[in-house]
Structures are given as structure tokens and as C-alpha cells.
PDB file of C-alpha atoms and ligand atoms in Angstrom:
ATOM      1  CA  MET H   1       0.000   0.000   0.000  1.00  0.00           C
ATOM      2  CA  HIS H   2       1.130   3.541  -0.765  1.00  0.00           C
ATOM      3  CA  ALA H   3       2.906   5.147   2.216  1.00  0.00           C
ATOM      4  CA  LEU H   4       0.686   8.248   2.194  1.00  0.00           C
ATOM      5  CA  LEU H   5      -2.454   6.129   2.125  1.00  0.00           C
ATOM      6  CA  ARG H   6      -1.140   4.126   5.080  1.00  0.00           C
ATOM      7  CA  LEU H   7      -0.509   7.309   7.029  1.00  0.00           C
ATOM      8  CA  VAL H   8      -3.951   8.720   6.319  1.00  0.00           C
ATOM      9  CA  LEU H   9      -5.608   5.439   7.281  1.00  0.00           C
ATOM     10  CA  ALA H  10      -3.702   5.367  10.544  1.00  0.00           C
ATOM     11  CA  ALA H  11      -4.747   8.938  11.351  1.00  0.00           C
ATOM     12  CA  VAL H  12      -8.417   8.344  10.647  1.00  0.00           C
ATOM     13  CA  ALA H  13      -8.378   5.078  12.586  1.00  0.00           C
ATOM     14  CA  VAL H  14      -7.352   7.050  15.654  1.00  0.00           C
ATOM     15  CA  ALA H  15     -10.103   9.586  15.008  1.00  0.00           C
ATOM     16  CA  ALA H  16     -12.668   6.778  14.531  1.00  0.00           C
ATOM     17  CA  SER H  17     -12.069   5.451  17.995  1.00  0.00           C
ATOM     18  CA  SER H  18     -13.152   8.773  19.491  1.00  0.00           C
ATOM     19  CA  SER H  19     -16.007   9.574  17.101  1.00  0.00           C
ATOM     20  CA  ALA H  20     -19.272  11.020  18.392  1.00  0.00           C
ATOM     21  CA  ARG H  21     -22.619   9.208  18.161  1.00  0.00           C
ATOM     22  CA  PRO H  22     -23.013   7.592  14.712  1.00  0.00           C
ATOM     23  CA  GLU H  23     -25.858   8.914  12.627  1.00  0.00           C
ATOM     24  CA  ILE H  24     -27.497   8.124   9.301  1.00  0.00           C
ATOM     25  CA  VAL H  25     -29.360  10.985   7.681  1.00  0.00           C
ATOM     26  CA  THR H  26     -32.532   9.799   5.936  1.00  0.00           C
ATOM     27  CA  ARG H  27     -34.192  13.189   5.405  1.00  0.00           C
ATOM     28  CA  LEU H  28     -33.239  16.857   5.462  1.00  0.00           C
ATOM     29  CA  PRO H  29     -33.872  18.515   8.837  1.00  0.00           C
ATOM     30  CA  THR H  30     -36.578  20.918   7.641  1.00  0.00           C
ATOM     31  CA  ASP H  31     -40.347  21.223   7.260  1.00  0.00           C
ATOM     32  CA  GLU H  32     -39.939  23.282   4.106  1.00  0.00           C
ATOM     33  CA  LYS H  33     -41.295  21.776   0.899  1.00  0.00           C
ATOM     34  CA  VAL H  34     -37.892  20.805  -0.397  1.00  0.00           C
ATOM     35  CA  VAL H  35     -36.459  17.514  -1.672  1.00  0.00           C
ATOM     36  CA  ALA H  36     -32.941  16.371  -2.419  1.00  0.00           C
ATOM     37  CA  LEU H  37     -32.778  14.280  -5.577  1.00  0.00           C
ATOM     38  CA  THR H  38     -29.961  11.775  -5.146  1.00  0.00           C
ATOM     39  CA  LEU H  39     -28.864   9.379  -7.859  1.00  0.00           C
ATOM     40  CA  ASP H  40     -26.482   6.501  -7.321  1.00  0.00           C
ATOM     41  CA  ALA H  41     -23.686   5.759  -9.782  1.00  0.00           C
ATOM     42  CA  CYS H  42     -22.636   2.370  -8.454  1.00  0.00           C
ATOM     43  CA  GLU H  43     -19.899   0.291 -10.018  1.00  0.00           C
ATOM     44  CA  ALA H  44     -18.807  -3.058  -8.630  1.00  0.00           C
ATOM     45  CA  GLY H  45     -17.242  -5.742 -10.849  1.00  0.00           C
ATOM     46  CA  THR H  46     -18.810  -4.721 -14.172  1.00  0.00           C
ATOM     47  CA  VAL H  47     -18.185  -1.347 -15.798  1.00  0.00           C
ATOM     48  CA  THR H  48     -21.232   0.917 -15.718  1.00  0.00           C
ATOM     49  CA  HIS H  49     -21.851   4.156 -17.586  1.00  0.00           C
ATOM     50  CA  LEU H  50     -23.626   7.429 -17.022  1.00  0.00           C
ATOM     51  CA  ASP H  51     -27.322   7.183 -17.942  1.00  0.00           C
ATOM     52  CA  HIS H  52     -27.533  10.121 -20.325  1.00  0.00           C
ATOM     53  CA  GLY H  53     -31.299   9.820 -20.514  1.00  0.00           C
ATOM     54  CA  VAL H  54     -31.366  10.803 -16.834  1.00  0.00           C
ATOM     55  CA  ALA H  55     -28.426  13.203 -16.671  1.00  0.00           C
ATOM     56  CA  ASP H  56     -29.091  15.182 -19.847  1.00  0.00           C
ATOM     57  CA  TRP H  57     -32.693  15.998 -18.932  1.00  0.00           C
ATOM     58  CA  LEU H  58     -31.803  17.108 -15.403  1.00  0.00           C
ATOM     59  CA  ILE H  59     -28.929  19.251 -16.682  1.00  0.00           C
ATOM     60  CA  ALA H  60     -30.989  20.807 -19.485  1.00  0.00           C
ATOM     61  CA  HIS H  61     -33.613  21.793 -16.896  1.00  0.00           C
ATOM     62  CA  GLU H  62     -31.015  22.827 -14.303  1.00  0.00           C
ATOM     63  CA  VAL H  63     -32.547  20.633 -11.623  1.00  0.00           C
ATOM     64  CA  PRO H  64     -30.152  20.486  -8.657  1.00  0.00           C
ATOM     65  CA  PHE H  65     -29.161  16.881  -7.936  1.00  0.00           C
ATOM     66  CA  THR H  66     -26.618  14.834  -6.027  1.00  0.00           C
ATOM     67  CA  ILE H  67     -24.771  11.831  -7.407  1.00  0.00           C
ATOM     68  CA  PHE H  68     -23.451   9.212  -5.009  1.00  0.00           C
ATOM     69  CA  MET H  69     -20.603   8.007  -7.174  1.00  0.00           C
ATOM     70  CA  GLY H  70     -18.417   4.951  -6.959  1.00  0.00           C
ATOM     71  CA  GLY H  71     -14.672   5.469  -7.370  1.00  0.00           C
ATOM     72  CA  ARG H  72     -14.547   2.923 -10.174  1.00  0.00           C
ATOM     73  CA  PHE H  73     -17.410   4.733 -11.896  1.00  0.00           C
ATOM     74  CA  ALA H  74     -15.393   7.979 -11.747  1.00  0.00           C
ATOM     75  CA  ARG H  75     -12.375   6.138 -13.179  1.00  0.00           C
ATOM     76  CA  ASP H  76     -14.375   4.576 -16.023  1.00  0.00           C
ATOM     77  CA  ASN H  77     -16.466   7.645 -16.948  1.00  0.00           C
ATOM     78  CA  ALA H  78     -13.746  10.287 -16.830  1.00  0.00           C
ATOM     79  CA  GLU H  79     -15.118  12.664 -19.466  1.00  0.00           C
ATOM     80  CA  ASP H  80     -18.707  12.628 -18.239  1.00  0.00           C
ATOM     81  CA  VAL H  81     -17.601  12.961 -14.620  1.00  0.00           C
ATOM     82  CA  ALA H  82     -15.396  15.966 -15.409  1.00  0.00           C
ATOM     83  CA  ARG H  83     -18.345  17.594 -17.202  1.00  0.00           C
ATOM     84  CA  LEU H  84     -20.638  16.935 -14.228  1.00  0.00           C
ATOM     85  CA  GLY H  85     -17.991  18.322 -11.892  1.00  0.00           C
ATOM     86  CA  ALA H  86     -18.093  21.648 -13.731  1.00  0.00           C
ATOM     87  CA  LEU H  87     -21.816  22.149 -12.986  1.00  0.00           C
ATOM     88  CA  PRO H  88     -22.550  24.217  -9.859  1.00  0.00           C
ATOM     89  CA  PHE H  89     -26.005  22.648  -9.309  1.00  0.00           C
ATOM     90  CA  VAL H  90     -24.638  19.094  -9.269  1.00  0.00           C
ATOM     91  CA  GLU H  91     -23.144  17.570  -6.115  1.00  0.00           C
ATOM     92  CA  ILE H  92     -20.826  14.600  -6.523  1.00  0.00           C
ATOM     93  CA  GLU H  93     -20.489  12.522  -3.380  1.00  0.00           C
ATOM     94  CA  ASN H  94     -18.899   9.272  -2.251  1.00  0.00           C
ATOM     95  CA  HIS H  95     -20.426   5.805  -2.777  1.00  0.00           C
ATOM     96  CA  SER H  96     -17.266   3.723  -2.021  1.00  0.00           C
ATOM     97  CA  TRP H  97     -14.557   2.552  -4.405  1.00  0.00           C
ATOM     98  CA  SER H  98     -15.869  -0.837  -5.592  1.00  0.00           C
ATOM     99  CA  HIS H  99     -19.386  -1.022  -4.128  1.00  0.00           C
ATOM    100  CA  PRO H 100     -18.950  -3.966  -1.703  1.00  0.00           C
ATOM    101  CA  ALA H 101     -22.427  -5.459  -1.169  1.00  0.00           C
ATOM    102  CA  ASP H 102     -22.105  -5.286   2.615  1.00  0.00           C
ATOM    103  CA  MET H 103     -19.400  -3.066   4.087  1.00  0.00           C
ATOM    104  CA  ARG H 104     -20.191  -4.402   7.570  1.00  0.00           C
ATOM    105  CA  LYS H 105     -18.160  -7.461   6.514  1.00  0.00           C
ATOM    106  CA  LEU H 106     -15.040  -5.337   5.931  1.00  0.00           C
ATOM    107  CA  SER H 107     -12.415  -4.503   8.543  1.00  0.00           C
ATOM    108  CA  THR H 108     -12.325  -0.879   9.659  1.00  0.00           C
ATOM    109  CA  PRO H 109      -9.157  -0.089   7.615  1.00  0.00           C
ATOM    110  CA  GLU H 110     -10.814  -1.723   4.573  1.00  0.00           C
ATOM    111  CA  VAL H 111     -13.910   0.453   5.055  1.00  0.00           C
ATOM    112  CA  MET H 112     -11.734   3.551   5.197  1.00  0.00           C
ATOM    113  CA  LYS H 113      -9.760   2.497   2.145  1.00  0.00           C
ATOM    114  CA  GLN H 114     -13.019   2.164   0.182  1.00  0.00           C
ATOM    115  CA  VAL H 115     -13.950   5.724   1.097  1.00  0.00           C
ATOM    116  CA  LEU H 116     -10.517   7.222   0.604  1.00  0.00           C
ATOM    117  CA  LEU H 117      -9.860   5.654  -2.805  1.00  0.00           C
ATOM    118  CA  ALA H 118     -13.222   6.922  -4.078  1.00  0.00           C
ATOM    119  CA  GLU H 119     -12.509  10.369  -2.623  1.00  0.00           C
ATOM    120  CA  LEU H 120      -9.134  10.474  -4.390  1.00  0.00           C
ATOM    121  CA  GLU H 121     -10.525   9.299  -7.736  1.00  0.00           C
ATOM    122  CA  ILE H 122     -13.475  11.722  -7.695  1.00  0.00           C
ATOM    123  CA  GLY H 123     -11.088  14.488  -6.635  1.00  0.00           C
ATOM    124  CA  LEU H 124      -8.742  13.686  -9.529  1.00  0.00           C
ATOM    125  CA  LYS H 125     -11.556  13.721 -12.071  1.00  0.00           C
ATOM    126  CA  THR H 126     -13.492  16.756 -10.776  1.00  0.00           C
ATOM    127  CA  GLY H 127     -11.247  18.770  -8.472  1.00  0.00           C
ATOM    128  CA  ARG H 128     -13.924  18.383  -5.815  1.00  0.00           C
ATOM    129  CA  VAL H 129     -13.856  17.169  -2.237  1.00  0.00           C
ATOM    130  CA  THR H 130     -16.594  14.681  -1.296  1.00  0.00           C
ATOM    131  CA  ARG H 131     -18.230  15.125   2.105  1.00  0.00           C
ATOM    132  CA  PHE H 132     -21.314  12.885   2.050  1.00  0.00           C
ATOM    133  CA  PHE H 133     -21.196   9.095   1.927  1.00  0.00           C
ATOM    134  CA  ARG H 134     -23.773   6.454   1.082  1.00  0.00           C
ATOM    135  CA  PHE H 135     -23.172   2.805   1.973  1.00  0.00           C
ATOM    136  CA  PRO H 136     -23.835   0.336  -0.880  1.00  0.00           C
ATOM    137  CA  GLY H 137     -27.252  -1.205  -0.279  1.00  0.00           C
ATOM    138  CA  GLY H 138     -27.564   0.978   2.806  1.00  0.00           C
ATOM    139  CA  ASN H 139     -25.708  -1.743   4.745  1.00  0.00           C
ATOM    140  CA  ALA H 140     -24.019  -0.090   7.717  1.00  0.00           C
ATOM    141  CA  ASP H 141     -23.647  -0.451  11.473  1.00  0.00           C
ATOM    142  CA  ALA H 142     -22.289   1.652  14.321  1.00  0.00           C
ATOM    143  CA  ARG H 143     -18.661   0.662  13.656  1.00  0.00           C
ATOM    144  CA  THR H 144     -18.677   1.302   9.905  1.00  0.00           C
ATOM    145  CA  ILE H 145     -20.618   4.546  10.322  1.00  0.00           C
ATOM    146  CA  ALA H 146     -18.158   5.776  12.966  1.00  0.00           C
ATOM    147  CA  ALA H 147     -15.225   4.930  10.699  1.00  0.00           C
ATOM    148  CA  VAL H 148     -16.644   6.938   7.805  1.00  0.00           C
ATOM    149  CA  GLU H 149     -17.715   9.844  10.024  1.00  0.00           C
ATOM    150  CA  ALA H 150     -14.197   9.996  11.438  1.00  0.00           C
ATOM    151  CA  MET H 151     -13.023  10.766   7.922  1.00  0.00           C
ATOM    152  CA  GLY H 152     -15.155  13.917   7.965  1.00  0.00           C
ATOM    153  CA  TYR H 153     -18.183  12.460   6.186  1.00  0.00           C
ATOM    154  CA  ARG H 154     -21.898  12.648   6.870  1.00  0.00           C
ATOM    155  CA  ILE H 155     -23.806   9.461   5.978  1.00  0.00           C
ATOM    156  CA  VAL H 156     -26.878  10.081   3.808  1.00  0.00           C
ATOM    157  CA  HIS H 157     -29.317   7.293   2.945  1.00  0.00           C
ATOM    158  CA  TRP H 158     -33.067   7.645   2.225  1.00  0.00           C
ATOM    159  CA  ARG H 159     -36.496   7.284   3.871  1.00  0.00           C
ATOM    160  CA  TRP H 160     -38.164   5.189   1.140  1.00  0.00           C
ATOM    161  CA  PRO H 161     -36.675   3.492  -1.939  1.00  0.00           C
ATOM    162  CA  SER H 162     -38.008   4.494  -5.362  1.00  0.00           C
ATOM    163  CA  GLY H 163     -37.799   0.918  -6.666  1.00  0.00           C
ATOM    164  CA  ASP H 164     -36.101   2.003  -9.885  1.00  0.00           C
ATOM    165  CA  PRO H 165     -33.738  -1.027 -10.216  1.00  0.00           C
ATOM    166  CA  ASP H 166     -36.845  -3.258 -10.552  1.00  0.00           C
ATOM    167  CA  LYS H 167     -37.579  -3.764 -14.241  1.00  0.00           C
ATOM    168  CA  HIS H 168     -41.105  -4.872 -13.417  1.00  0.00           C
ATOM    169  CA  ILE H 169     -42.036  -1.435 -12.073  1.00  0.00           C
ATOM    170  CA  PRO H 170     -43.103   0.683 -15.066  1.00  0.00           C
ATOM    171  CA  ALA H 171     -42.420   4.415 -15.323  1.00  0.00           C
ATOM    172  CA  ALA H 172     -46.033   5.327 -14.495  1.00  0.00           C
ATOM    173  CA  LYS H 173     -45.810   3.374 -11.239  1.00  0.00           C
ATOM    174  CA  LEU H 174     -42.454   4.925 -10.271  1.00  0.00           C
ATOM    175  CA  GLU H 175     -44.082   8.284 -10.862  1.00  0.00           C
ATOM    176  CA  SER H 176     -47.310   7.703  -8.936  1.00  0.00           C
ATOM    177  CA  TYR H 177     -45.420   6.168  -6.007  1.00  0.00           C
ATOM    178  CA  ALA H 178     -42.879   9.006  -5.834  1.00  0.00           C
ATOM    179  CA  LEU H 179     -45.583  11.649  -6.002  1.00  0.00           C
ATOM    180  CA  SER H 180     -47.621  10.025  -3.220  1.00  0.00           C
ATOM    181  CA  ALA H 181     -44.687   9.052  -0.948  1.00  0.00           C
ATOM    182  CA  THR H 182     -42.701  12.306  -0.979  1.00  0.00           C
ATOM    183  CA  LYS H 183     -42.802  14.439   2.159  1.00  0.00           C
ATOM    184  CA  PRO H 184     -40.998  17.720   2.944  1.00  0.00           C
ATOM    185  CA  GLY H 185     -37.262  17.193   3.416  1.00  0.00           C
ATOM    186  CA  ASP H 186     -37.163  13.815   1.691  1.00  0.00           C
ATOM    187  CA  VAL H 187     -34.025  12.423   0.114  1.00  0.00           C
ATOM    188  CA  LEU H 188     -35.147  10.762  -3.108  1.00  0.00           C
ATOM    189  CA  ILE H 189     -33.036   7.877  -4.381  1.00  0.00           C
ATOM    190  CA  PHE H 190     -32.758   6.752  -8.003  1.00  0.00           C
ATOM    191  CA  HIS H 191     -29.928   5.472 -10.214  1.00  0.00           C
ATOM    192  CA  ILE H 192     -27.895   7.250 -12.880  1.00  0.00           C
ATOM    193  CA  ASN H 193     -25.709   4.348 -14.035  1.00  0.00           C
ATOM    194  CA  GLY H 194     -28.211   2.281 -16.017  1.00  0.00           C
ATOM    195  CA  ASN H 195     -29.404   0.366 -12.925  1.00  0.00           C
ATOM    196  CA  GLY H 196     -32.563   2.427 -13.020  1.00  0.00           C
ATOM    197  CA  VAL H 197     -34.527   0.595 -15.695  1.00  0.00           C
ATOM    198  CA  HIS H 198     -37.317   3.146 -16.254  1.00  0.00           C
ATOM    199  CA  THR H 199     -35.733   6.098 -14.464  1.00  0.00           C
ATOM    200  CA  ALA H 200     -35.075   8.241 -17.540  1.00  0.00           C
ATOM    201  CA  GLU H 201     -38.663   7.726 -18.637  1.00  0.00           C
ATOM    202  CA  ALA H 202     -40.167   8.513 -15.220  1.00  0.00           C
ATOM    203  CA  LEU H 203     -37.984  11.311 -13.869  1.00  0.00           C
ATOM    204  CA  PRO H 204     -39.303  14.283 -15.901  1.00  0.00           C
ATOM    205  CA  ALA H 205     -42.871  13.622 -14.727  1.00  0.00           C
ATOM    206  CA  ILE H 206     -41.680  13.109 -11.141  1.00  0.00           C
ATOM    207  CA  VAL H 207     -39.720  16.374 -11.098  1.00  0.00           C
ATOM    208  CA  GLU H 208     -42.502  18.344 -12.773  1.00  0.00           C
ATOM    209  CA  GLY H 209     -45.143  16.689 -10.578  1.00  0.00           C
ATOM    210  CA  LEU H 210     -43.318  17.559  -7.373  1.00  0.00           C
ATOM    211  CA  LYS H 211     -42.732  21.116  -8.554  1.00  0.00           C
ATOM    212  CA  ALA H 212     -46.457  21.403  -9.287  1.00  0.00           C
ATOM    213  CA  LYS H 213     -47.082  20.329  -5.677  1.00  0.00           C
ATOM    214  CA  GLY H 214     -44.900  23.206  -4.515  1.00  0.00           C
ATOM    215  CA  TYR H 215     -41.627  21.310  -3.934  1.00  0.00           C
ATOM    216  CA  ARG H 216     -38.240  22.859  -4.590  1.00  0.00           C
ATOM    217  CA  PHE H 217     -35.161  20.777  -5.442  1.00  0.00           C
ATOM    218  CA  VAL H 218     -32.123  21.443  -3.265  1.00  0.00           C
ATOM    219  CA  LEU H 219     -28.646  20.090  -2.644  1.00  0.00           C
ATOM    220  CA  LEU H 220     -27.638  18.176   0.482  1.00  0.00           C
ATOM    221  CA  ARG H 221     -25.119  20.841   1.444  1.00  0.00           C
ATOM    222  CA  ASP H 222     -27.915  23.451   1.540  1.00  0.00           C
ATOM    223  CA  TYR H 223     -29.475  21.712   4.571  1.00  0.00           C
ATOM    224  CA  LEU H 224     -26.829  19.467   6.116  1.00  0.00           C
ATOM    225  CA  PRO H 225     -23.950  21.072   7.979  1.00  0.00           C
ATOM    226  CA  PRO H 226     -20.526  19.414   7.751  1.00  0.00           C
ATOM    227  CA  VAL H 227     -19.486  16.894  10.397  1.00  0.00           C
ATOM    228  CA  THR H 228     -17.606  18.404  13.310  1.00  0.00           C
ATOM    229  CA  HIS H 229     -15.466  16.640  15.860  1.00  0.00           C
TER     230      HIS H 229
HETATM  231 ZN1   ZN N   1     -25.078   1.702  -5.085  1.00  0.00          ZN
END
């Protein structure tokens, strides 16, 4: 392992042992009619690509959104990721390096390495620093949460899943469910790496429908303060 990486891991391991109470954010702390649209760009063993049907529409309409991006995804989609990184209304956050199905099975240094490698890769491709983390599959426990928080991250999951990886859920159903389930402060979760089968088809109606109900789309950083130690 690279000497610098070893040093950083050692430093954060010390910080992890004294971390405050672990916390997973599942909604924004507000009663305002706002939602954070988050889209996962997972990449495990197989290369995945940016879903342009999703990204291009959101960008053309300047809808603020947050991508939880895997490090491998950033590596394998360099041009698209650099373009996304130049957009002020797009947040790019950390979704681990290789998307392990259950990070609770990893040692604490392995958890930290997953986060750090993704942070470095996203930083290289965008010049940005990631400060929010989402565990693959939402699989986390007190130890893994504390480890990631010690690295200066806030963990952001969701209150209800959209169901968009399920090919049996048609666009109309994704839409009607999202419009009925959304409450003020919700963190919506969809996919932007092709895992969302009908996402591109459903998202315009979901965004327009929520706007018609008086919702505003915001970024995580607008409502979630950074982690302090
Ligand atoms: Zn994922």
C-alpha cells in the first residue's frame, strides 16, 4: 500500500475510535417543501456508464441533484464525470470505491480504504472534495458509520426506496409512487448508471409533478452542515 495512504488510514483510525454518536441521515432537517434528488452511480465488478437519458434531462432543466458516485465509476467515466464536476447545481459525493455489497463485513481499515480511494478518484476527475457518503445497499452499522464519520463524512441514505432497479415497475408506477410518498425534506433515491430501468422515462414527470405540488429541489449541502469533531 502507498505510504501516504497508510498514514492517512492510521490517522483516521485514531479519530474513529473517538467519534461522536453515529448517525445516518434519511431526510433533510426541515419542514420546508424541499427535496434532495440523489442518484447513485454504483460500479462493482462490471463497468457501468452514465445514464444520459437521466443526466441530460436534469442538466438541461437545471434541476439540482446529487450523485453518489463509486470510485470505479469515476475512473471509467472520466469525461462525463469531469463535465458533471463543472456544474454548480450538481453535487458529486462518495459511494465507495468498488461497491462492496455489505461493508459491515469489511475490517475498519478496509472500510476507510473504500472511502478514501473513491474520494481520491473523484477528486482527480473533478477537483472536488466529497463530504457525504452512502453505503452500498444501505448496509451499515455503528462501527462502519463511525469509521466513515471519522473521515469527515456525513452518511446520507433515504427514507423510502423508489424501486427504480426493478424492471417490473413501469415508469407510471415509479411516478405515482414518488408523487404520493414524498414528504418535505425527503431524500429521493434513483440510479444514474443504467441500474434504473425506467428512471429516464419517469424522472421528468416526477420532477414536474413535485414542482407542481410546490416542492423545490435542493442540494444536500444546503441543509446538512458538515461533520464536526
Ligand atoms: Zn449503489
